[in-house]
Coordinates of N, CA and C and ligand atoms in Angstrom, one line a residue:
M1 N 62.3 85.1 91.8 CA 62.6 85.7 93.7 C 63.4 86.8 93.1
N2 N 62.8 87.6 94.3 CA 64.3 89.2 93.6 C 64.7 89.4 96.0
Q3 N 65.8 89.4 96.3 CA 66.9 89.2 97.3 C 66.6 90.9 97.1
Q4 N 66.0 91.5 97.7 CA 66.6 93.3 98.4 C 68.2 93.1 99.2
I5 N 69.0 93.7 98.1 CA 69.9 93.9 100.0 C 70.1 95.2 100.1
N6 N 70.7 95.3 100.1 CA 71.3 97.3 100.6 C 72.4 97.8 99.7
L7 N 72.5 98.0 97.9 CA 73.7 98.2 97.6 C 74.2 99.0 97.9
K8 N 75.0 100.0 97.7 CA 75.9 101.1 97.9 C 77.1 100.8 97.2
I9 N 77.4 101.7 96.4 CA 78.4 102.2 95.4 C 79.8 102.8 95.7
A10 N 80.5 102.7 95.7 CA 81.4 103.5 96.4 C 82.2 104.1 95.5
P11 N 82.3 104.8 94.7 CA 83.9 105.0 94.0 C 84.6 105.3 94.2
S12 N 86.6 104.6 94.0 CA 87.4 105.4 94.9 C 88.3 106.7 94.0
I13 N 88.5 107.6 94.7 CA 88.8 108.8 94.2 C 90.4 108.7 93.8
L14 N 91.2 107.0 94.1 CA 92.0 107.0 93.7 C 92.0 107.1 92.3
A15 N 91.3 106.1 91.5 CA 91.4 106.3 90.3 C 91.0 107.3 89.1
S16 N 90.4 108.5 89.7 CA 90.5 109.7 89.3 C 91.3 110.4 89.0
D17 N 91.2 112.3 87.9 CA 92.3 112.8 87.5 C 92.0 113.4 88.5
F18 N 93.7 113.3 89.5 CA 93.8 114.1 90.7 C 93.5 115.7 89.8
S19 N 93.6 116.3 88.8 CA 94.3 116.8 88.2 C 92.7 118.2 88.3
C20 N 91.6 117.7 88.1 CA 90.6 118.2 87.8 C 89.4 116.8 89.1
L21 N 90.0 116.3 89.7 CA 89.6 116.2 91.2 C 87.9 116.3 90.8
L22 N 87.3 117.6 91.8 CA 86.1 117.9 92.0 C 85.3 117.9 90.5
S23 N 85.4 118.4 89.3 CA 84.7 118.1 88.2 C 84.7 116.5 88.1
D24 N 85.4 115.7 88.4 CA 85.8 114.0 88.4 C 85.1 113.3 89.5
V25 N 84.8 114.2 90.3 CA 83.9 114.0 91.0 C 82.4 113.7 91.4
K26 N 82.5 115.4 90.1 CA 81.2 115.6 90.1 C 80.5 114.3 89.1
K27 N 81.1 114.7 88.4 CA 80.3 113.2 87.2 C 79.9 112.0 88.1
V28 N 79.7 112.1 89.2 CA 79.4 110.4 89.9 C 78.3 110.8 91.2
E29 N 78.4 112.0 91.6 CA 77.8 112.6 93.0 C 76.2 112.3 93.2
Q30 N 75.6 112.3 91.6 CA 74.4 111.9 91.6 C 74.1 110.5 91.8
K31 N 75.2 109.0 91.4 CA 74.4 108.0 91.2 C 75.3 107.5 92.3
A32 N 76.1 108.1 92.9 CA 77.0 107.1 93.9 C 76.2 107.0 95.3
D33 N 76.4 106.6 96.1 CA 76.3 106.4 97.6 C 76.5 106.7 98.1
I34 N 78.2 106.7 98.0 CA 78.7 106.7 98.6 C 80.3 107.4 98.0
L35 N 82.1 108.0 99.0 CA 82.6 108.8 98.1 C 83.4 107.5 99.1
H36 N 84.9 107.2 98.5 CA 85.7 106.1 98.5 C 87.2 107.1 98.9
F37 N 88.2 107.4 100.2 CA 89.4 107.9 100.0 C 90.0 107.1 100.2
D38 N 91.4 106.6 99.7 CA 92.7 105.5 99.8 C 93.9 106.8 100.6
I39 N 93.7 106.8 102.1 CA 94.7 107.0 101.9 C 95.7 106.5 102.2
M40 N 96.7 106.5 102.3 CA 98.2 105.3 101.6 C 100.0 106.2 102.5
D41 N 100.3 105.6 103.4 CA 101.3 106.3 104.6 C 102.3 106.3 103.7
G42 N 102.7 105.1 102.9 CA 104.6 105.0 102.4 C 104.6 104.5 103.5
H43 N 104.1 103.7 104.5 CA 104.7 102.6 105.4 C 103.5 101.2 105.4
F44 N 102.4 101.7 105.9 CA 101.8 100.0 105.7 C 101.3 99.9 104.2
V45 N 101.4 100.4 103.3 CA 101.4 100.6 101.3 C 102.9 100.6 101.2
P46 N 103.0 100.1 100.2 CA 104.1 101.1 99.5 C 103.5 102.2 98.1
N47 N 103.0 102.9 98.8 CA 102.8 103.9 97.9 C 101.9 105.1 98.5
I48 N 101.5 106.3 98.8 CA 101.2 107.8 98.9 C 100.0 108.6 98.3
T49 N 99.2 108.7 99.1 CA 98.3 109.4 98.1 C 98.0 110.6 98.8
F50 N 97.1 111.1 99.6 CA 96.5 112.2 99.7 C 96.5 112.9 101.3
G51 N 96.5 113.9 101.8 CA 96.3 113.0 104.1 C 94.9 114.5 103.9
P52 N 93.9 114.1 105.7 CA 92.5 115.3 105.7 C 92.6 115.7 104.9
G53 N 93.8 116.8 104.1 CA 93.4 118.2 103.7 C 92.7 118.0 101.7
V54 N 92.6 117.1 101.6 CA 91.6 116.7 100.4 C 90.2 116.4 100.6
V55 N 90.3 116.4 102.1 CA 88.5 114.9 101.9 C 88.0 116.1 103.3
R56 N 88.3 117.3 103.7 CA 88.2 117.9 104.0 C 87.9 119.2 103.0
A57 N 88.7 119.1 101.9 CA 88.3 119.7 101.2 C 87.2 120.4 100.1
L58 N 87.1 118.2 99.4 CA 85.6 117.7 99.4 C 84.0 118.5 99.8
R59 N 84.3 118.0 101.0 CA 83.6 118.2 101.7 C 82.6 118.8 101.9
G60 N 82.9 120.3 102.5 CA 81.7 121.2 101.7 C 81.2 120.8 100.3
K61 N 81.5 120.2 99.2 CA 81.8 120.3 97.7 C 80.4 119.4 96.8
I62 N 80.6 118.1 98.4 CA 80.0 116.8 97.6 C 79.1 116.9 98.7
N63 N 77.5 115.9 97.4 CA 76.5 115.9 98.6 C 76.8 114.4 99.1
L64 N 78.1 114.2 99.4 CA 77.8 112.2 99.8 C 78.1 111.8 100.9
P65 N 78.3 110.3 102.2 CA 79.0 110.2 102.5 C 80.4 109.7 102.1
F66 N 81.4 110.4 103.1 CA 82.5 110.0 102.8 C 83.0 109.0 103.8
D67 N 83.8 107.5 103.1 CA 83.7 106.8 103.6 C 85.8 106.5 103.6
V68 N 86.4 106.9 104.4 CA 87.8 107.0 104.4 C 88.3 106.0 104.7
H69 N 89.7 105.4 104.2 CA 90.3 104.0 104.1 C 91.1 104.2 104.6
L70 N 92.6 103.5 105.8 CA 92.8 104.2 106.9 C 94.2 102.7 106.0
M71 N 95.1 103.1 105.1 CA 95.9 102.7 104.7 C 97.7 102.3 105.8
V72 N 97.4 102.8 106.6 CA 98.1 103.6 107.6 C 98.3 102.6 108.7
D73 N 99.8 103.1 108.7 CA 100.6 102.7 109.7 C 99.8 103.3 111.7
N74 N 100.3 103.0 113.0 CA 99.8 104.1 114.1 C 98.2 104.9 113.5
P75 N 97.6 104.4 113.1 CA 96.0 104.4 112.5 C 95.6 104.9 113.7
E76 N 95.8 105.6 115.2 CA 95.2 105.7 116.3 C 95.8 107.0 115.8
K77 N 96.7 107.8 115.4 CA 97.5 108.9 115.2 C 96.1 109.8 114.6
W78 N 95.7 108.9 112.9 CA 94.4 110.0 112.2 C 93.7 109.6 112.2
I79 N 92.7 109.2 114.0 CA 91.2 109.6 114.0 C 90.5 110.5 113.9
K80 N 91.2 111.5 115.1 CA 91.3 113.0 115.3 C 91.5 113.4 113.7
P81 N 92.0 113.9 113.1 CA 92.5 114.6 112.4 C 91.5 113.8 110.5
F82 N 91.2 112.6 110.4 CA 90.2 112.3 109.5 C 88.3 112.3 110.4
A83 N 88.0 112.5 111.8 CA 87.3 113.0 111.9 C 86.8 114.2 111.3
E84 N 87.8 114.9 112.0 CA 87.3 116.5 112.4 C 87.4 116.8 110.3
T85 N 87.5 116.5 109.5 CA 86.9 116.3 108.1 C 86.1 116.7 107.6
G86 N 84.4 115.3 108.7 CA 83.6 115.2 108.8 C 82.7 114.4 107.9
C87 N 83.3 113.0 107.4 CA 83.4 112.1 106.9 C 82.1 110.6 107.6
E88 N 81.7 109.6 107.4 CA 80.8 109.6 107.9 C 81.6 107.8 108.2
F89 N 81.9 107.2 107.3 CA 82.8 106.2 107.7 C 83.8 106.4 108.2
L90 N 84.8 105.6 108.9 CA 86.5 105.4 109.2 C 87.2 104.1 109.2
T91 N 87.6 103.7 108.4 CA 88.0 102.0 108.8 C 89.3 101.6 108.9
V92 N 89.6 101.6 110.0 CA 90.9 101.3 109.8 C 91.6 99.2 109.5
H93 N 92.3 99.4 109.4 CA 92.8 97.9 109.4 C 93.8 97.3 110.0
L94 N 92.8 95.9 110.4 CA 93.1 94.8 111.7 C 95.0 94.9 111.5
E95 N 95.4 94.9 110.2 CA 96.9 94.4 110.6 C 97.8 95.4 111.0
A96 N 96.9 97.0 111.0 CA 98.2 98.2 111.5 C 97.3 98.8 113.0
A97 N 96.6 97.8 113.7 CA 96.0 97.9 114.7 C 96.7 97.5 116.3
V98 N 97.9 97.4 117.3 CA 97.6 96.8 117.7 C 96.5 96.7 118.9
H99 N 95.8 97.6 119.3 CA 94.1 97.9 119.8 C 93.0 98.2 119.5
L100 N 92.5 97.4 119.0 CA 91.5 97.1 117.9 C 90.6 98.0 118.4
D101 N 90.2 97.3 119.6 CA 88.7 97.2 120.4 C 89.0 99.1 120.7
R102 N 90.2 99.4 120.8 CA 90.5 101.0 121.1 C 90.2 101.7 120.3
L103 N 91.0 102.0 118.5 CA 90.5 102.7 118.0 C 89.2 102.5 117.4
V104 N 88.5 101.2 117.9 CA 86.9 101.3 117.1 C 86.0 102.0 117.9
S105 N 86.8 102.2 119.3 CA 85.6 102.9 120.5 C 86.5 105.0 119.9
S106 N 88.2 104.7 119.5 CA 87.8 106.3 119.4 C 87.3 106.3 118.2
I107 N 86.5 105.8 117.3 CA 85.5 106.5 116.2 C 84.3 106.4 116.2
K108 N 83.9 105.8 117.9 CA 82.9 105.4 117.0 C 82.3 107.1 118.4
G109 N 83.5 107.4 119.3 CA 83.6 108.1 120.2 C 83.7 109.0 119.2
E110 N 83.6 110.4 118.4 CA 83.6 111.0 117.6 C 82.4 111.2 116.6
G111 N 80.7 109.8 117.3 CA 80.2 109.9 116.3 C 80.4 109.2 115.1
I112 N 81.2 109.1 114.4 CA 81.2 108.1 113.2 C 81.2 106.6 113.2
K113 N 80.7 105.9 112.0 CA 80.4 105.2 111.6 C 82.0 103.8 111.4
A114 N 82.2 103.3 112.7 CA 83.7 102.0 112.4 C 83.7 101.3 111.9
G115 N 84.4 101.6 110.6 CA 85.1 99.7 110.1 C 86.5 99.5 109.6
V116 N 86.4 98.4 109.6 CA 87.8 97.8 109.8 C 87.9 96.6 108.7
A117 N 89.0 96.6 107.8 CA 90.0 95.9 107.0 C 90.7 95.0 107.2
L118 N 90.6 94.0 106.2 CA 90.7 92.5 106.3 C 91.4 92.6 104.6
N119 N 93.5 92.5 105.0 CA 94.4 91.8 103.5 C 93.6 90.6 103.3
P120 N 94.1 90.5 102.1 CA 93.2 89.2 101.2 C 93.4 88.4 101.7
A121 N 94.9 87.8 103.0 CA 95.4 86.3 103.0 C 94.5 86.6 105.0
T122 N 94.7 87.8 105.4 CA 93.9 87.9 107.0 C 92.3 87.3 106.7
S123 N 92.8 86.2 107.9 CA 91.8 85.4 109.2 C 90.6 86.3 109.2
L124 N 89.5 86.5 109.6 CA 88.3 87.0 109.7 C 88.3 86.2 111.9
C125 N 89.5 85.4 112.2 CA 88.7 85.2 113.3 C 89.2 85.5 114.1
N126 N 89.5 87.1 114.0 CA 90.2 88.2 114.4 C 88.7 89.3 115.1
L127 N 87.4 88.9 114.2 CA 86.6 89.9 114.2 C 86.1 89.2 115.3
E128 N 86.2 88.3 115.4 CA 85.0 87.4 115.9 C 84.4 88.5 117.7
Y129 N 85.3 89.4 118.4 CA 84.8 88.9 119.7 C 84.4 90.9 119.6
I130 N 84.7 91.3 118.3 CA 84.4 92.9 118.2 C 83.5 93.2 117.5
L131 N 82.7 92.1 116.4 CA 82.1 91.8 115.2 C 80.5 92.8 116.0
P132 N 79.7 92.9 117.2 CA 79.0 93.5 116.5 C 78.5 94.6 116.8
R133 N 80.2 95.3 117.6 CA 80.1 96.5 117.4 C 80.7 97.7 116.5
L134 N 81.5 96.6 115.2 CA 81.1 97.1 113.9 C 79.9 97.2 113.0
D135 N 80.1 98.9 111.8 CA 78.7 99.1 111.6 C 79.9 98.0 109.7
L136 N 81.0 98.6 109.3 CA 81.3 97.9 108.5 C 82.6 97.2 108.4
V137 N 82.9 96.0 107.5 CA 84.3 95.5 107.6 C 84.5 95.4 105.7
L138 N 85.6 95.7 105.3 CA 85.8 95.6 104.8 C 86.9 94.9 104.0
L139 N 86.8 93.5 103.3 CA 87.6 93.0 102.4 C 88.1 93.4 101.3
M140 N 89.6 93.1 101.8 CA 90.4 93.4 100.5 C 90.2 92.7 99.6
T141 N 90.0 93.4 98.2 CA 90.5 91.9 96.9 C 91.2 91.8 96.0
V142 N 91.9 93.2 96.6 CA 93.0 92.9 95.8 C 94.1 93.2 97.2
N143 N 95.7 93.5 97.2 CA 96.0 93.4 98.3 C 96.4 96.0 98.4
P144 N 96.1 96.1 99.3 CA 95.7 96.9 99.2 C 97.3 97.3 99.0
G145 N 97.0 98.4 98.5 CA 98.7 99.7 98.2 C 98.3 100.9 96.4
F146 N 98.1 100.0 96.4 CA 97.4 99.9 94.4 C 96.2 100.3 93.1
G147 N 95.7 101.1 92.6 CA 94.6 100.7 91.8 C 94.9 99.5 91.0
A148 N 94.1 99.3 90.1 CA 93.8 98.5 89.0 C 95.1 97.6 89.2
Q149 N 94.2 97.0 90.3 CA 95.1 95.2 90.5 C 93.1 94.3 89.7
K150 N 94.3 92.8 89.8 CA 92.8 91.7 89.2 C 92.8 91.5 90.5
F151 N 91.7 91.3 90.6 CA 90.5 90.8 91.7 C 91.0 89.1 92.0
I152 N 91.2 89.4 93.3 CA 91.7 87.6 94.0 C 90.4 87.0 94.5
P153 N 90.2 86.0 93.7 CA 88.7 85.0 93.5 C 89.0 83.9 94.8
E154 N 90.1 84.1 95.7 CA 89.3 83.6 97.0 C 88.9 84.2 98.0
V155 N 89.5 84.7 97.7 CA 88.0 86.4 99.0 C 86.7 85.4 98.7
L156 N 86.9 85.7 97.6 CA 84.7 85.2 97.7 C 84.6 83.5 99.2
P157 N 85.0 83.3 99.1 CA 84.2 82.0 100.5 C 84.4 82.8 101.3
K158 N 85.6 84.3 102.2 CA 86.2 84.9 102.8 C 84.7 85.8 102.9
I159 N 84.0 86.1 101.6 CA 83.2 87.1 102.0 C 81.5 86.1 102.2
K160 N 81.5 85.0 102.0 CA 80.5 84.0 102.2 C 80.2 84.4 103.7
N161 N 81.3 83.9 104.0 CA 82.0 83.5 105.8 C 81.6 84.4 107.0
L162 N 81.6 85.7 106.1 CA 81.7 86.8 107.2 C 80.1 87.0 106.9
R163 N 78.6 87.0 105.8 CA 78.1 87.7 105.6 C 77.5 86.3 107.0
Q164 N 77.8 85.3 106.9 CA 77.3 84.2 108.2 C 77.8 84.3 109.1
M165 N 78.6 84.4 110.1 CA 79.0 84.8 110.6 C 78.3 86.6 111.5
A166 N 77.7 87.2 110.6 CA 76.5 88.6 110.7 C 76.0 87.9 111.3
E167 N 75.1 86.9 110.6 CA 73.6 87.2 110.2 C 73.0 86.3 111.1
K168 N 74.5 85.2 112.0 CA 74.7 84.1 112.7 C 73.9 85.4 114.0
R169 N 75.2 86.5 114.0 CA 75.2 86.8 115.2 C 73.7 88.0 115.6
G170 N 73.1 88.2 114.8 CA 72.1 89.0 114.8 C 72.5 90.6 113.6
V171 N 73.8 90.7 113.6 CA 75.0 91.6 113.6 C 74.3 92.3 112.1
Q172 N 73.4 93.8 112.2 CA 73.5 94.7 110.6 C 75.1 95.0 110.1
L173 N 75.9 94.0 109.3 CA 76.3 94.3 108.6 C 77.2 94.9 107.4
D174 N 77.7 95.9 107.0 CA 77.4 96.7 105.7 C 79.3 95.6 105.5
I175 N 78.8 95.1 104.6 CA 80.6 94.3 103.6 C 81.7 94.7 103.0
G176 N 81.3 95.5 102.9 CA 81.9 96.0 101.1 C 83.5 95.4 100.7
V177 N 83.9 95.9 99.1 CA 85.0 94.7 99.4 C 85.7 95.6 98.2
D178 N 86.8 95.7 98.3 CA 87.6 96.8 97.5 C 88.8 96.1 96.3
G179 N 89.0 96.2 96.1 CA 90.3 96.0 94.3 C 89.5 95.4 93.7
G180 N 89.8 95.6 92.3 CA 89.9 94.4 91.5 C 88.1 94.5 91.5
I181 N 87.4 95.8 91.4 CA 85.8 95.1 90.7 C 85.2 96.1 90.2
N182 N 84.3 94.7 89.1 CA 83.5 95.1 87.8 C 83.1 94.6 87.5
G183 N 82.0 94.9 86.3 CA 81.1 93.8 85.9 C 81.2 92.9 86.2
K184 N 82.1 92.5 85.5 CA 82.5 91.2 86.2 C 82.1 90.8 87.3
T185 N 83.4 91.2 88.2 CA 83.5 90.6 89.9 C 82.3 91.3 90.4
A186 N 81.4 91.5 90.3 CA 80.3 92.9 91.2 C 79.4 91.7 91.2
E187 N 78.9 91.3 90.3 CA 77.7 89.7 90.6 C 78.8 88.4 91.4
K188 N 79.9 88.6 91.1 CA 80.4 87.0 92.2 C 80.6 88.0 93.6
V189 N 81.0 89.4 93.5 CA 80.6 89.5 95.7 C 79.1 89.3 95.8
V190 N 78.8 90.4 95.4 CA 77.1 90.2 95.6 C 76.3 89.1 95.4
K191 N 76.9 87.7 95.0 CA 76.1 86.5 95.3 C 76.6 86.1 97.0
A192 N 78.2 86.3 97.0 CA 78.4 86.1 98.2 C 78.1 86.2 99.7
G193 N 77.5 87.7 99.3 CA 77.3 88.5 100.7 C 77.6 89.9 100.6
A194 N 78.7 90.7 99.7 CA 78.8 91.8 99.7 C 77.9 92.6 99.9
N195 N 77.6 94.5 100.4 CA 76.4 95.4 99.8 C 76.8 96.3 99.6
I196 N 79.0 97.0 100.0 CA 79.5 98.3 98.9 C 80.1 98.1 98.6
L197 N 80.3 98.1 97.2 CA 81.0 97.8 96.2 C 81.9 98.9 95.9
V198 N 83.4 99.2 96.8 CA 84.2 100.5 96.2 C 85.0 100.0 94.9
M199 N 84.8 101.0 94.3 CA 85.4 100.1 93.3 C 86.4 101.7 91.8
G200 N 87.4 102.1 91.2 CA 88.2 102.9 90.9 C 88.4 102.7 89.5
T201 N 88.9 102.0 89.1 CA 89.3 102.0 87.8 C 87.9 101.7 86.7
S202 N 87.3 100.8 87.1 CA 85.9 100.6 86.3 C 85.0 102.1 86.5
I203 N 85.1 102.8 87.4 CA 84.2 104.0 87.8 C 85.1 105.5 86.9
F204 N 86.0 105.4 87.0 CA 86.5 106.7 87.2 C 87.4 106.6 85.8
G205 N 87.8 104.8 85.7 CA 88.1 105.3 84.2 C 87.9 104.7 83.0
A206 N 85.8 104.4 83.2 CA 84.6 103.8 82.2 C 85.3 105.8 81.3
P207 N 84.5 105.6 80.2 CA 84.4 106.6 79.4 C 83.0 107.8 79.4
D208 N 82.4 107.2 80.5 CA 81.5 107.9 81.7 C 81.5 107.5 82.6
P209 N 82.5 108.1 83.3 CA 81.8 107.2 85.2 C 79.7 106.8 85.4
K210 N 80.0 108.1 84.9 CA 77.9 108.0 86.0 C 77.7 106.8 85.3
K211 N 77.3 106.9 83.3 CA 76.6 105.4 82.8 C 77.3 104.4 83.7
A212 N 78.5 104.0 83.8 CA 79.7 103.5 84.8 C 78.8 102.3 86.0
I213 N 79.0 103.5 86.8 CA 78.0 103.0 88.0 C 76.1 102.8 87.4
L214 N 75.8 103.2 86.4 CA 74.1 102.1 86.1 C 73.8 101.6 85.3
D215 N 75.3 101.1 84.4 CA 75.2 99.9 84.0 C 75.3 98.7 85.5
I216 N 76.5 98.9 86.4 CA 76.5 97.9 86.9 C 75.6 97.6 88.3
R217 N 74.4 98.9 88.3 CA 73.8 98.3 89.6 C 72.2 97.9 88.6
E218 N 72.4 98.4 87.4 CA 71.6 97.1 86.3 C 71.6 96.0 86.7
K219 N 72.8 95.4 85.9 CA 74.0 94.4 86.7 C 73.0 93.4 87.3
I220 N 73.3 94.2 88.8 CA 73.2 93.7 89.4 C 71.4 93.5 90.4
S221 N 70.8 94.1 89.6 CA 69.7 93.8 89.8 C 69.0 92.5 88.5
N222 N 69.6 93.1 88.0 CA 69.0 91.4 87.0 C 69.5 89.9 87.6
Y223 N 70.8 90.2 87.8 CA 70.9 89.1 88.6 C 70.1 88.7 89.6
L224 N 69.8 89.5 90.8 CA 69.1 89.0 91.7 C 68.3 89.7 90.8
E225 N 67.4 90.1 90.4 CA 65.6 89.5 89.8 C 65.9 88.0 89.9
R226 N 66.4 87.1 88.9 CA 67.2 85.8 88.2 C 67.5 84.3 89.4
K227 N 67.7 85.4 90.7 CA 69.1 84.3 91.5 C 67.5 83.8 91.7
E228 N 67.6 82.0 92.2 CA 66.7 82.7 92.8 C 67.5 81.5 94.8
D229 N 68.0 81.5 94.7 CA 69.1 81.1 96.0 C 70.1 82.3 96.4
Y230 N 69.8 82.4 97.3 CA 70.5 83.8 97.4 C 71.8 83.3 98.7
Ligands
DX5_301 C1 93.4 99.2 96.7 C2 92.4 100.6 97.2 C3 91.2 100.6 96.2 C4 91.5 101.2 95.4 C5 90.6 99.9 95.0 O1 94.5 99.5 97.9 O2 92.2 100.5 98.7 O3 89.8 101.5 96.7 O4 91.0 101.9 94.2 O5 90.9 100.3 93.0 P1 90.1 99.6 91.8 O6 88.7 99.4 91.7 O7 91.0 99.9 90.8 O8 90.9 98.0 91.5
ZN302 ZN1 90.6 101.6 99.1

C-alpha cells in the first residue's frame, strides 16, 4: 500500500557555509520544500547564530517558504522582527514560553503559521489545550544548540503519540523533527508520524546537497511503497 504523506524536506542553513550562504542555499532551492533558520541567542541555548537581518537578506532571493526556529529566551520580543522578514512559519520553544497561548496568538496575528518546538525531554502534555491552534509542532530529536549531533531514539514514541493526539482531535498538524536526521533516521521518524524533516549536516555536509535531498525522498517513497501498516 502506498501511504501518502505530505513530506517536506527542510534544509537547515546552520550547516551551510556562511561565507557563501546564498550560493549554498541556491543548491537546494529547487528540491527543498522549506528553508529552516536556526536562531540561537546564547541564553536559551549555548550558542549564537544570527538575527532577522540574515533571514531578510535571503527572503527576496530564495523562492521557498521560510521557517524560523526561535531558540531564544523571551521569544515575545522577537515575533515582530522575524514576522517582518516575510517568513511563513515561526516556531517558539515551549520551554521558553511563559504565555504560550499569547505567543501563538501574536504569531497568528501577523498572518504567519505558528509552531511550537519541544526539547527531547519535554512532555506532550502541555500541548493538550493548544494543539488545535497550532500549524506545526517541532519535536527536537537532539538537544538544541548545535548541528551534527546524534539522533535521540527515545523521541520516536513521542512522535507517534503526537500524531495520534492530532488524529484523535481531527487536527491537520505538521509534525517536524529536528536534529540528527539522515538516511537512516528519516525512515524511522516518518514511520512514527513526522512529515517535516529538518536536515542540516546530511544535506549541506553532503558532496551534492541537491542529490542528498533526492536520495532522501526516494528512500522515503520506497519505504512508503513497501510498508503495509502505517
Ligand atoms: C539544532 C538545530 C537544528 C540543526 C540540525 O539546535 O535546531 O536545526 O541545524 O542539524 P543537523 O541536521 O546537523 O543535526
Ligand atoms: Zn532547528
